[in-house]
CSV table of C-alpha atoms and ligand atoms in Angstrom, one decimal:
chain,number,residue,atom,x,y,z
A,16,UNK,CA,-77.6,-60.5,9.2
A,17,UNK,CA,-77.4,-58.9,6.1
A,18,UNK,CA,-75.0,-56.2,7.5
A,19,UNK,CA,-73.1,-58.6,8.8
A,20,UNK,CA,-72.5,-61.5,7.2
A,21,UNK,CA,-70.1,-63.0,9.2
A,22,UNK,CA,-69.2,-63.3,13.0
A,23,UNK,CA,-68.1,-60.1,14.1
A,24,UNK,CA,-65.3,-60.9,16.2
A,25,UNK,CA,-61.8,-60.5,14.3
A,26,UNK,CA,-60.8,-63.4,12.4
A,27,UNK,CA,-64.0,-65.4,12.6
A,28,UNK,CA,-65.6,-66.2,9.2
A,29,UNK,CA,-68.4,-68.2,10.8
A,30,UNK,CA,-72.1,-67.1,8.3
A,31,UNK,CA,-74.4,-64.6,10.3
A,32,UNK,CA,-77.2,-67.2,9.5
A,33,UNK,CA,-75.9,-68.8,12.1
A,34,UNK,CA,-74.8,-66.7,14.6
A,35,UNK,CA,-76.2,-65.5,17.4
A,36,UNK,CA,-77.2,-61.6,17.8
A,37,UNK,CA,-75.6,-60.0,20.9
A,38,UNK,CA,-76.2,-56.4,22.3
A,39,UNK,CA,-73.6,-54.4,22.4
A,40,UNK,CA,-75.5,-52.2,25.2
A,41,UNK,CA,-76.9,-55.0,27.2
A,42,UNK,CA,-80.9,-55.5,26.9
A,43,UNK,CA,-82.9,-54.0,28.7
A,44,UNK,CA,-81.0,-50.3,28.3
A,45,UNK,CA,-79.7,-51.5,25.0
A,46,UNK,CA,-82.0,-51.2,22.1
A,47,UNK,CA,-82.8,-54.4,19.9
A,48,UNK,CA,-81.6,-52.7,16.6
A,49,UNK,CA,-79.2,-53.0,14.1
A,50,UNK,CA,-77.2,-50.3,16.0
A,51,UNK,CA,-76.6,-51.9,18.8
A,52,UNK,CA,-76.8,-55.4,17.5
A,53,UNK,CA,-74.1,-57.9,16.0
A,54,UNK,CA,-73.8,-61.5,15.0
A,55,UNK,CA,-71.2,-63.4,17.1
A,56,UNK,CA,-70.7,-67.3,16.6
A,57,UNK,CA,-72.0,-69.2,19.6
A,58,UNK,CA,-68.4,-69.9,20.8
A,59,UNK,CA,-67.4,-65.6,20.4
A,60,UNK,CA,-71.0,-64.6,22.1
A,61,UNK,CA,-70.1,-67.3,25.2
A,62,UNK,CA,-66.4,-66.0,24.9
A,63,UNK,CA,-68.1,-62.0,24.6
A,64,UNK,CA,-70.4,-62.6,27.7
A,65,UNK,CA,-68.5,-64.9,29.9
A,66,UNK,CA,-64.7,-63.4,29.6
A,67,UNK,CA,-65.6,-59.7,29.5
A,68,UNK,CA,-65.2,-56.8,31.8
A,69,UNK,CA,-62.0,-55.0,32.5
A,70,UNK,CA,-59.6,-58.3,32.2
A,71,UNK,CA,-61.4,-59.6,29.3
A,72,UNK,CA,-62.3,-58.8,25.8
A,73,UNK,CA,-64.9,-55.7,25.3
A,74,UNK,CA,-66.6,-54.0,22.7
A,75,UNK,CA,-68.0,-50.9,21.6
A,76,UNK,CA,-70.3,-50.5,18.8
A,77,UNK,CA,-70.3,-47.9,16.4
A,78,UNK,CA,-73.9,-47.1,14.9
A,79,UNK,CA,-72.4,-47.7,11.3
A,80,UNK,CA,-72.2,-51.5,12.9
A,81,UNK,CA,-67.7,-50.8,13.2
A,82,UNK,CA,-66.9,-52.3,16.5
A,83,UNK,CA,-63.5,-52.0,18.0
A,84,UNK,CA,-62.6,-54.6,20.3
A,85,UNK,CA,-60.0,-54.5,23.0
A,86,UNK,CA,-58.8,-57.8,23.9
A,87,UNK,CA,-57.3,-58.9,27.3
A,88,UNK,CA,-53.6,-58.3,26.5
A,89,UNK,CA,-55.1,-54.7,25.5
A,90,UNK,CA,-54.4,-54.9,21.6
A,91,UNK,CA,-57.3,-53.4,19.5
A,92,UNK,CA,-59.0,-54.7,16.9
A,93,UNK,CA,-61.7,-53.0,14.7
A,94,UNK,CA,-63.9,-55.2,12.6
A,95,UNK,CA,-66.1,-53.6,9.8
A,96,UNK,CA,-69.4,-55.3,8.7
A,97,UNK,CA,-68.9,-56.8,5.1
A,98,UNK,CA,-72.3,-56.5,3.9
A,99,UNK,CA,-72.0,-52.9,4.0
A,100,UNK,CA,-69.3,-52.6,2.1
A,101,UNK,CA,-71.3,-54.5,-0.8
A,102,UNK,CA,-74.1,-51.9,-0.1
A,103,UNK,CA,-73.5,-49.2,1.8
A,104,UNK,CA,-76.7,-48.1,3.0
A,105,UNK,CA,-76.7,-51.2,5.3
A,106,UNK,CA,-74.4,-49.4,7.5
A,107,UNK,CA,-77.2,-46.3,7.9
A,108,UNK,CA,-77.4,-46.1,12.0
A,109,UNK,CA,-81.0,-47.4,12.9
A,110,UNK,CA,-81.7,-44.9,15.6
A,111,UNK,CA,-80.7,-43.9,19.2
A,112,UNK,CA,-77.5,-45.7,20.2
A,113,UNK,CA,-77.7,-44.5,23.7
A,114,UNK,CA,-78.1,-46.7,26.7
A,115,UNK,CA,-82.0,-46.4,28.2
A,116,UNK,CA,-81.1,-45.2,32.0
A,117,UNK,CA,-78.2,-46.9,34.2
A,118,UNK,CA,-77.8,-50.5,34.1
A,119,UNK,CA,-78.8,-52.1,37.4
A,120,UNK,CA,-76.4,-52.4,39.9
A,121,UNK,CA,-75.0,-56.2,40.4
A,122,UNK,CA,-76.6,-58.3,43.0
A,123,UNK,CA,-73.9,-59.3,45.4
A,124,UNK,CA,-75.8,-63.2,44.5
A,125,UNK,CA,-74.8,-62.7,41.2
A,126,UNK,CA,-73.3,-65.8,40.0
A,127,UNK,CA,-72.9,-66.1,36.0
A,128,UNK,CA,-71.1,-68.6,34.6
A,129,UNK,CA,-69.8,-70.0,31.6
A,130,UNK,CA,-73.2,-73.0,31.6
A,131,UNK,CA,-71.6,-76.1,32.4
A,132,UNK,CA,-72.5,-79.5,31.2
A,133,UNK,CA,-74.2,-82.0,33.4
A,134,UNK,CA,-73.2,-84.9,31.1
A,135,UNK,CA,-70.7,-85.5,28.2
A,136,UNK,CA,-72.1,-85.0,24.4
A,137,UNK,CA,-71.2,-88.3,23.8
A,138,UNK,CA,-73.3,-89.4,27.0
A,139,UNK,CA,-76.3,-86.9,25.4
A,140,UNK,CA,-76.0,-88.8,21.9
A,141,UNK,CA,-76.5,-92.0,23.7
A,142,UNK,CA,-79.4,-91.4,25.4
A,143,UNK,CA,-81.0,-89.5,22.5
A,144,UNK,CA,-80.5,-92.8,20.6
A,145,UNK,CA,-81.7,-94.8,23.4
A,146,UNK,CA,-85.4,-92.8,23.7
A,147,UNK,CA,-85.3,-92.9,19.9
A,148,UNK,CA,-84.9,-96.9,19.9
A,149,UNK,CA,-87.4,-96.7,22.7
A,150,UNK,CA,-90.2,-95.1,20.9
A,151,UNK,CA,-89.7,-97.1,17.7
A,152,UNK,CA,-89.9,-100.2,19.6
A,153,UNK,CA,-93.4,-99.1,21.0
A,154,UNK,CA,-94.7,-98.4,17.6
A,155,UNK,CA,-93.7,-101.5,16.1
A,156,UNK,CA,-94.4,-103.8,19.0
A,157,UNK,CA,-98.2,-102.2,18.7
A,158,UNK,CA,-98.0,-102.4,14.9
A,159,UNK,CA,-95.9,-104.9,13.6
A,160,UNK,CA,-94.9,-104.6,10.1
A,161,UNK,CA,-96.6,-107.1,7.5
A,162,UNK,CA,-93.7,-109.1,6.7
B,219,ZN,ZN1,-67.1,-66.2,15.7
């Protein structure tokens, strides 16, 4: 977080406190340190994991934390992290980089998706207000208020 301090991808300015931390090498052959890790925003770490590959945007981590990103049209971005360049040693690599043995091969059932929603937000809201409502109508129906 510190290393970062912003979403990594290019142009976002979204705080690392409240980003999400994506492998670059994904977990289980990636290794969860600041080497292989970077904050993305939750919409750039949905945009990272579900639009990647070769027609989408990747990545490649550097162990000084500068990624270079290729997007789909195949310009290339390179991103630097901006708390290291308010104290350097932050961008010290952390250890191995390397991948830990071959990823597994793909399951031909393999069937990620970007998650879909099963009812609107606005739907959500309502119901979360409506269990809300619920449970303060059992409390005050079992303990009125004095007045
Ligand atoms: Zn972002």
């Amino acid at each position: 977080m510190f290393r970062d301090l912003t979403c990594r991808f290019p142009g976002c300015s979204h705080p690392a406190e409240k980003c999400d931390y994506d492998h670059t090498v994904p977990w289980p052959q990636g290794r969860t340190q600041a080497s292989d890790l970077k904050a993305y925003c939750r919409h750039h770490h949905l945009l990272k994991t579900f639009w990647g590959g070769p027609r989408g945007w990747n990545d490649v981590q550097h162990p000084d934390g500068t990624i270079e990103f290729t997007s789909p049209s195949g310009r290339r971005y390179t991103t630097t992290p901006l708390g290291a360049s308010f104290f350097p040693r932050l961008a010290t690599p952390t250890g191995d980089h390397q991948p830990r043995g071959a990823p597994p091969p793909d399951s031909p059932a393999k069937t990620w998706a970007m998650p879909r929603r099963r009812r609107s937000r606005a739907a959500d809201k309502a119901a979360r207000i409506a269990h809300e409502r619920a449970i303060n109508r059992a409390r005050t129906d079992a303990d009125p208020p004095p007045f």
